[in-house]
Coordinates of C-alpha atoms in Angstrom, one line a residue:
Chain A
M1 CA 29.7 11.4 15.3
K2 CA 26.9 9.1 16.2
L3 CA 26.0 5.6 15.2
Y4 CA 22.5 4.3 14.3
D5 CA 22.6 0.9 15.8
S6 CA 20.2 -2.1 16.2
P7 CA 20.4 -4.9 18.7
H8 CA 20.3 -8.6 17.5
A9 CA 21.0 -7.9 13.8
P10 CA 24.4 -9.2 12.6
N11 CA 25.5 -6.1 10.6
P12 CA 25.3 -3.6 13.4
R13 CA 27.0 -6.1 15.6
R14 CA 30.0 -6.2 13.1
V15 CA 30.4 -2.5 13.7
R16 CA 30.1 -2.7 17.4
M17 CA 32.7 -5.5 17.6
F18 CA 35.0 -3.5 15.3
L19 CA 34.7 -0.4 17.5
A20 CA 35.3 -2.4 20.7
E21 CA 38.5 -4.0 19.2
K22 CA 39.7 -0.4 18.4
G23 CA 38.7 0.8 21.9
V24 CA 36.4 3.4 20.4
S25 CA 33.1 4.3 21.9
L26 CA 30.4 6.5 20.2
P27 CA 27.0 7.9 21.1
T28 CA 24.4 5.6 19.6
V29 CA 20.8 5.9 18.5
S30 CA 18.9 2.7 18.7
V31 CA 16.7 1.7 15.7
D32 CA 14.4 -1.2 16.6
L33 CA 14.1 -3.5 13.6
G34 CA 11.5 -5.6 15.4
K35 CA 9.2 -2.5 15.4
L36 CA 10.3 -1.8 11.7
E37 CA 11.7 1.6 12.9
Q38 CA 14.1 1.4 10.0
K39 CA 11.1 1.8 7.6
S40 CA 10.0 5.1 9.3
A41 CA 10.2 8.4 7.4
D42 CA 12.6 9.7 10.1
F43 CA 15.0 6.9 9.4
A44 CA 14.6 7.1 5.6
A45 CA 16.1 10.6 6.0
V46 CA 19.2 9.0 7.5
N47 CA 19.4 6.1 5.1
P48 CA 17.0 6.0 2.1
L49 CA 17.8 2.3 1.8
R50 CA 16.4 1.8 5.3
R51 CA 19.0 -0.4 6.8
T52 CA 21.2 -0.1 9.9
P53 CA 23.9 0.6 10.8
A54 CA 24.5 4.2 9.7
L55 CA 27.2 6.6 10.9
E56 CA 26.4 10.3 11.1
L57 CA 29.5 12.4 10.9
D58 CA 29.9 15.8 12.6
S59 CA 29.4 17.4 9.2
G60 CA 26.0 15.8 9.0
E61 CA 27.1 13.4 6.2
I62 CA 25.9 9.9 6.6
L63 CA 28.0 6.8 5.9
T64 CA 26.2 3.5 5.6
E65 CA 27.3 -0.1 5.0
S66 CA 29.0 -1.8 7.9
V67 CA 32.3 -2.4 6.2
A68 CA 32.5 1.2 4.9
I69 CA 32.0 2.4 8.5
C70 CA 34.6 -0.1 9.8
R71 CA 37.1 1.0 7.0
Y72 CA 36.6 4.6 8.0
F73 CA 37.4 3.8 11.6
E74 CA 40.4 1.8 10.5
E75 CA 41.8 4.9 8.9
L76 CA 41.0 7.1 11.9
Y77 CA 42.4 4.6 14.4
P78 CA 44.9 2.4 12.6
E79 CA 45.9 0.3 15.7
P80 CA 45.4 -2.6 15.9
P81 CA 45.1 -3.1 12.2
L82 CA 42.0 -5.1 11.5
F83 CA 42.2 -5.1 7.7
G84 CA 45.8 -6.2 7.5
H85 CA 49.1 -4.2 7.8
D86 CA 50.6 -4.3 4.3
A87 CA 49.4 -4.5 0.7
L88 CA 49.5 -8.3 0.4
E89 CA 48.0 -8.9 3.9
R90 CA 45.2 -6.4 3.1
A91 CA 44.5 -8.3 0.0
R92 CA 44.3 -11.6 1.9
V93 CA 42.0 -10.1 4.5
E94 CA 39.8 -8.7 1.8
M95 CA 39.7 -12.1 0.1
W96 CA 38.7 -13.9 3.3
Q97 CA 36.3 -11.2 4.3
R98 CA 34.5 -11.6 1.0
R99 CA 34.6 -15.3 1.0
V100 CA 33.0 -15.3 4.4
E101 CA 30.4 -12.6 3.4
L102 CA 29.4 -14.2 0.1
Q103 CA 29.5 -17.9 1.1
F104 CA 28.7 -17.9 4.8
F105 CA 27.1 -14.7 5.9
A106 CA 24.9 -14.4 2.8
P107 CA 23.5 -18.0 2.9
I108 CA 22.8 -17.7 6.7
T109 CA 20.9 -14.4 6.3
H110 CA 19.0 -15.8 3.3
A111 CA 18.0 -18.8 5.4
F112 CA 16.9 -16.6 8.2
R113 CA 15.0 -14.0 6.2
H114 CA 13.2 -16.7 4.2
S115 CA 12.2 -18.9 7.1
H116 CA 11.9 -17.0 10.3
P117 CA 8.4 -15.9 11.3
A118 CA 9.8 -12.5 12.6
M119 CA 10.8 -11.7 9.0
R120 CA 7.3 -12.2 7.5
E121 CA 6.7 -8.5 7.0
M122 CA 10.3 -7.5 6.2
E123 CA 11.0 -10.2 3.5
Q124 CA 8.2 -10.5 1.1
P125 CA 7.7 -13.1 -0.3
Q126 CA 9.4 -15.5 2.0
I127 CA 10.5 -18.5 -0.2
A128 CA 10.8 -21.6 1.9
Q129 CA 12.8 -23.5 -0.7
W130 CA 15.4 -20.7 -0.9
A131 CA 15.8 -20.8 2.8
E132 CA 16.4 -24.6 2.7
V133 CA 18.8 -24.4 -0.2
N134 CA 21.0 -22.0 1.7
K135 CA 21.3 -24.0 5.0
P136 CA 23.7 -26.8 3.6
R137 CA 25.7 -24.1 1.8
A138 CA 26.5 -22.4 5.1
V139 CA 27.5 -25.8 6.6
D140 CA 29.7 -26.6 3.6
F141 CA 31.5 -23.3 4.0
A142 CA 32.0 -24.0 7.8
R143 CA 33.5 -27.3 6.7
F144 CA 35.9 -25.5 4.4
L145 CA 36.8 -23.0 7.1
D146 CA 37.4 -25.9 9.5
A147 CA 40.1 -27.3 7.2
E148 CA 41.6 -23.8 6.9
L149 CA 41.5 -23.2 10.6
A150 CA 43.6 -26.3 11.1
L151 CA 46.5 -24.3 9.5
R152 CA 46.3 -21.0 11.4
P153 CA 44.7 -19.4 14.4
F154 CA 42.4 -16.9 12.6
I155 CA 40.5 -16.8 9.4
A156 CA 42.9 -14.6 7.4
G157 CA 46.2 -15.5 9.1
D158 CA 48.0 -15.1 12.4
A159 CA 46.1 -12.0 13.5
F160 CA 42.4 -11.3 14.4
T161 CA 40.8 -9.3 11.6
I162 CA 37.5 -8.1 10.3
A163 CA 37.1 -11.5 8.6
D164 CA 36.8 -13.0 12.1
I165 CA 34.2 -10.4 13.1
T166 CA 32.1 -11.2 10.0
A167 CA 32.4 -14.9 10.5
L168 CA 31.5 -14.8 14.1
A169 CA 28.5 -12.5 13.5
A170 CA 27.4 -15.0 10.8
A171 CA 28.1 -18.1 12.9
D172 CA 26.0 -16.8 15.8
F173 CA 23.2 -15.7 13.5
A174 CA 23.0 -19.4 12.3
K175 CA 21.1 -20.2 15.4
P176 CA 17.9 -18.2 14.6
A177 CA 18.4 -19.3 11.0
R178 CA 18.1 -22.9 12.3
I179 CA 21.4 -24.0 10.9
V180 CA 23.5 -26.4 13.0
F181 CA 27.2 -26.9 12.5
P182 CA 28.4 -30.5 12.9
D183 CA 30.3 -31.4 16.0
E184 CA 33.2 -32.8 14.0
L185 CA 34.3 -29.3 12.9
T186 CA 36.7 -29.1 15.8
N187 CA 39.0 -26.4 14.4
F188 CA 36.0 -24.2 13.6
A189 CA 34.7 -24.8 17.1
R190 CA 38.1 -23.9 18.6
W191 CA 38.2 -20.7 16.6
R192 CA 34.7 -19.9 17.5
A193 CA 35.2 -20.4 21.2
E194 CA 38.4 -18.2 21.1
V195 CA 36.8 -15.3 19.2
S196 CA 33.7 -15.5 21.3
S197 CA 35.8 -15.1 24.5
R198 CA 37.1 -11.7 23.3
P199 CA 35.5 -8.8 25.1
S200 CA 34.4 -7.4 21.7
A201 CA 32.1 -10.4 21.1
A202 CA 29.8 -9.0 23.8
A203 CA 29.7 -5.5 22.4
Chain B
M1 CA 51.7 -12.8 -11.9
K2 CA 48.9 -14.3 -14.0
L3 CA 45.2 -13.9 -14.0
Y4 CA 42.7 -16.8 -14.3
D5 CA 40.0 -15.1 -16.3
S6 CA 36.6 -16.0 -17.9
P7 CA 34.8 -14.2 -20.7
H8 CA 31.2 -13.1 -20.3
A9 CA 31.0 -13.5 -16.5
P10 CA 30.6 -10.2 -14.6
N11 CA 33.2 -10.7 -11.9
P12 CA 36.2 -11.3 -14.1
R13 CA 35.0 -8.4 -16.2
R14 CA 35.3 -6.2 -13.1
V15 CA 39.0 -7.1 -12.8
R16 CA 39.7 -6.6 -16.5
M17 CA 38.1 -3.1 -16.4
F18 CA 40.0 -2.2 -13.3
L19 CA 43.3 -3.3 -14.8
A20 CA 42.5 -1.4 -18.0
E21 CA 41.8 1.8 -16.0
K22 CA 45.2 1.3 -14.3
G23 CA 46.9 0.6 -17.6
V24 CA 48.2 -2.7 -16.4
S25 CA 48.3 -5.8 -18.5
L26 CA 48.9 -9.3 -17.3
P27 CA 49.2 -12.8 -18.8
T28 CA 45.9 -14.6 -18.5
V29 CA 44.7 -18.2 -18.4
S30 CA 41.2 -18.5 -19.7
V31 CA 38.8 -20.7 -17.7
D32 CA 35.6 -21.5 -19.7
L33 CA 32.6 -21.4 -17.4
G34 CA 30.4 -22.6 -20.2
K35 CA 32.4 -25.9 -20.2
L36 CA 32.4 -25.9 -16.4
E37 CA 36.2 -25.7 -16.4
Q38 CA 36.1 -24.0 -13.0
K39 CA 34.8 -27.3 -11.6
S40 CA 37.8 -29.3 -12.8
A41 CA 40.3 -30.8 -10.4
D42 CA 43.0 -28.6 -12.0
F43 CA 41.2 -25.4 -11.2
A44 CA 40.2 -26.6 -7.7
A45 CA 43.9 -26.6 -7.0
V46 CA 43.9 -22.9 -7.9
N47 CA 40.7 -21.9 -6.1
P48 CA 39.0 -24.6 -4.0
L49 CA 35.8 -22.5 -4.1
R50 CA 35.9 -23.0 -7.9
R51 CA 35.2 -19.5 -9.0
T52 CA 37.0 -17.0 -11.3
P53 CA 38.8 -14.7 -11.3
A54 CA 41.9 -15.7 -9.4
L55 CA 45.3 -14.0 -9.4
E56 CA 48.5 -16.1 -9.1
L57 CA 51.3 -14.2 -7.6
D58 CA 55.0 -14.8 -8.5
S59 CA 55.3 -16.6 -5.1
G60 CA 52.7 -19.1 -6.2
E61 CA 50.2 -17.7 -3.7
I62 CA 46.7 -17.3 -5.1
L63 CA 44.4 -14.3 -4.4
T64 CA 40.7 -14.8 -5.2
E65 CA 37.7 -12.5 -5.0
S66 CA 37.5 -9.7 -7.6
V67 CA 37.6 -6.8 -5.2
A68 CA 40.5 -8.3 -3.3
I69 CA 42.5 -8.5 -6.5
C70 CA 41.5 -5.0 -7.5
R71 CA 42.5 -3.7 -4.1
Y72 CA 45.9 -5.3 -4.4
F73 CA 46.5 -3.6 -7.7
E74 CA 45.3 -0.3 -6.2
E75 CA 48.2 -0.6 -3.8
L76 CA 50.7 -1.6 -6.4
Y77 CA 49.5 1.1 -8.9
P78 CA 47.9 3.9 -6.9
E79 CA 47.2 6.2 -9.9
P80 CA 44.5 6.9 -10.8
P81 CA 42.9 6.1 -7.4
L82 CA 39.8 3.9 -8.0
F83 CA 38.9 3.4 -4.3
G84 CA 39.0 7.1 -3.4
H85 CA 42.0 9.3 -2.4
D86 CA 41.5 10.1 1.3
A87 CA 39.9 8.4 4.3
L88 CA 36.4 9.9 3.9
E89 CA 36.4 9.5 0.1
R90 CA 37.5 5.8 0.5
A91 CA 34.6 5.3 2.9
R92 CA 32.2 6.8 0.5
V93 CA 33.5 4.6 -2.4
E94 CA 33.2 1.6 -0.1
M95 CA 29.6 2.5 0.8
W96 CA 28.6 2.9 -2.8
Q97 CA 30.5 -0.2 -4.0
R98 CA 28.6 -2.2 -1.4
R99 CA 25.3 -0.7 -2.0
V100 CA 25.8 -1.5 -5.7
E101 CA 27.0 -5.0 -5.0
L102 CA 24.3 -6.0 -2.5
Q103 CA 21.3 -4.3 -4.0
F104 CA 22.1 -4.3 -7.7
F105 CA 24.8 -6.8 -8.7
A106 CA 23.4 -9.5 -6.3
P107 CA 19.7 -9.3 -7.4
I108 CA 20.8 -9.3 -11.1
T109 CA 23.1 -12.4 -10.6
H110 CA 20.3 -14.2 -8.6
A111 CA 17.8 -13.5 -11.4
F112 CA 20.3 -14.8 -14.0
R113 CA 21.4 -17.9 -12.1
H114 CA 17.8 -18.9 -11.2
S115 CA 16.3 -18.4 -14.6
H116 CA 18.8 -18.8 -17.4
P117 CA 18.9 -22.2 -19.1
A118 CA 22.7 -22.0 -19.3
M119 CA 22.8 -22.1 -15.5
R120 CA 20.8 -25.3 -15.1
E121 CA 23.8 -27.4 -14.1
M122 CA 25.6 -24.7 -12.2
E123 CA 22.8 -23.5 -10.0
Q124 CA 20.9 -26.4 -8.5
P125 CA 18.0 -26.1 -7.8
Q126 CA 17.0 -23.1 -9.9
I127 CA 14.1 -21.4 -8.1
A128 CA 12.0 -19.5 -10.6
Q129 CA 10.2 -17.5 -8.0
W130 CA 13.5 -16.3 -6.5
A131 CA 14.6 -15.1 -10.0
E132 CA 11.3 -13.2 -10.4
V133 CA 11.5 -11.6 -6.9
N134 CA 15.0 -10.2 -7.7
K135 CA 14.1 -8.5 -11.0
P136 CA 12.1 -5.6 -9.7
R137 CA 14.6 -5.2 -6.9
A138 CA 17.3 -4.5 -9.5
V139 CA 15.0 -2.0 -11.2
D140 CA 14.2 -0.3 -7.9
F141 CA 17.9 0.2 -7.3
A142 CA 18.4 1.6 -10.8
R143 CA 15.7 4.1 -10.0
F144 CA 17.5 5.0 -6.8
L145 CA 20.8 5.4 -8.7
D146 CA 19.0 7.5 -11.3
A147 CA 18.1 10.1 -8.6
E148 CA 21.6 10.1 -7.2
L149 CA 23.1 10.5 -10.7
A150 CA 21.1 13.6 -11.1
L151 CA 23.5 15.1 -8.5
R152 CA 26.9 14.0 -9.7
P153 CA 28.7 12.5 -12.7
F154 CA 29.7 9.2 -11.1
I155 CA 28.2 6.8 -8.6
A156 CA 30.4 7.7 -5.6
G157 CA 31.2 11.3 -6.5
D158 CA 33.0 13.4 -9.1
A159 CA 35.5 10.7 -10.1
F160 CA 35.2 7.4 -11.8
T161 CA 35.7 4.6 -9.2
I162 CA 35.3 0.8 -8.7
A163 CA 31.7 1.5 -7.8
D164 CA 31.1 2.5 -11.4
I165 CA 32.9 -0.6 -12.6
T166 CA 30.7 -2.8 -10.4
A167 CA 27.5 -1.0 -11.5
L168 CA 28.3 -1.2 -15.2
A169 CA 29.2 -4.9 -15.0
A170 CA 25.9 -5.5 -13.2
A171 CA 23.8 -3.3 -15.6
D172 CA 25.2 -5.1 -18.6
F173 CA 24.6 -8.4 -17.0
A174 CA 20.9 -7.5 -16.6
K175 CA 20.4 -8.3 -20.3
P176 CA 20.9 -12.1 -20.0
A177 CA 19.0 -11.9 -16.7
R178 CA 16.1 -10.5 -18.7
I179 CA 15.8 -7.3 -16.7
V180 CA 14.9 -4.2 -18.5
F181 CA 15.5 -0.7 -17.1
P182 CA 12.8 1.8 -17.8
D183 CA 13.5 4.5 -20.4
E184 CA 12.6 7.3 -17.9
L185 CA 15.8 6.7 -16.0
T186 CA 17.6 9.3 -18.0
N187 CA 20.4 10.1 -15.5
F188 CA 21.1 6.4 -15.2
A189 CA 21.2 6.1 -19.0
R190 CA 23.5 9.1 -19.3
W191 CA 25.9 7.6 -16.7
R192 CA 25.7 4.2 -18.4
A193 CA 26.5 5.6 -21.9
E194 CA 29.5 7.6 -20.5
V195 CA 31.1 4.7 -18.6
S196 CA 30.4 2.4 -21.5
S197 CA 32.3 4.7 -23.8
R198 CA 35.5 4.4 -21.7
P199 CA 38.1 2.1 -23.4
S200 CA 38.1 -0.1 -20.2
A201 CA 34.5 -1.1 -20.8
A202 CA 35.6 -3.2 -23.7
A203 CA 38.4 -4.9 -21.7

């Protein structure tokens, strides 16, 4: 297998963190989004939707979508479980993963794509108002998470899961999106410091 | 268990279709989005994020997010498998489900929310340009699906899966979003007619 990976972008980072938590390492091919390498004909043959990451299996089949790749590795390497360990826990993890994706990760990436000068070619047209509308939505969700994180150590419960990976990738991507989380979100800050100190956060 | 459900909206429809495919019926509580019932204090106690659907378990615990609810029922009622039946197939289904959600369902809901008069209160501010940008994106993805559906009967392979449910809910929601799919997408039209004729499509 090999992984088509890109530095800096939050989705490939989710897969790298996931693999690091599983203790799995893979050969990688770097696709430089800054040089629009994902738009090349070569990469279109890998993923016609022209996004990273992508996983090439030994059969030659390509799997795309970060969470699909993570889910595949969860089945190959079940320990430690990062999607939950029974039916109800897996449902809770999926709920939190999706809440984080739809109401935190998405607003942050919209704010970034529609405001950052580096995205001028990739996101056409950039709509400044859409970027601005999304910034307070991300902060509102961080406030909601802050209240939840007063009740438990990790986003979906007592164990670190993919929901924490998605939330950390999003929270760190808030910086280039020019979104600032208020200092009073102390539970959110405690959670963020803890997950940031895991070796996988540097993957 | 009971399901907090809303007519017309595409996410609750995904859960109803999924349950119908599984042959499961549940008591439901109707939450009228047209009357903004999801914004009421009563419903905020069910889902603080004020969205439907939501599943109340016998323990009183609430599960939200359509796909988390579907995944829970997949574990309770494994047949027929709607998320795939082995590790690789489950990864493929997840890949297609996410491609459809992110590049078809999302543009269609953005176009609807940012253009439809019925959303004036719920989506503030409505950004007409953002609605317009999303319409051709949904059509582009339908064109991509059309080419894929020349190769196989269903979106993720030879079997009907949750990816088909998500894509049908999105395709039908294109109508109030004022998105029209070109007639030349004959494979897409064949697939759509087939999945629309399943009894679950009327659930």
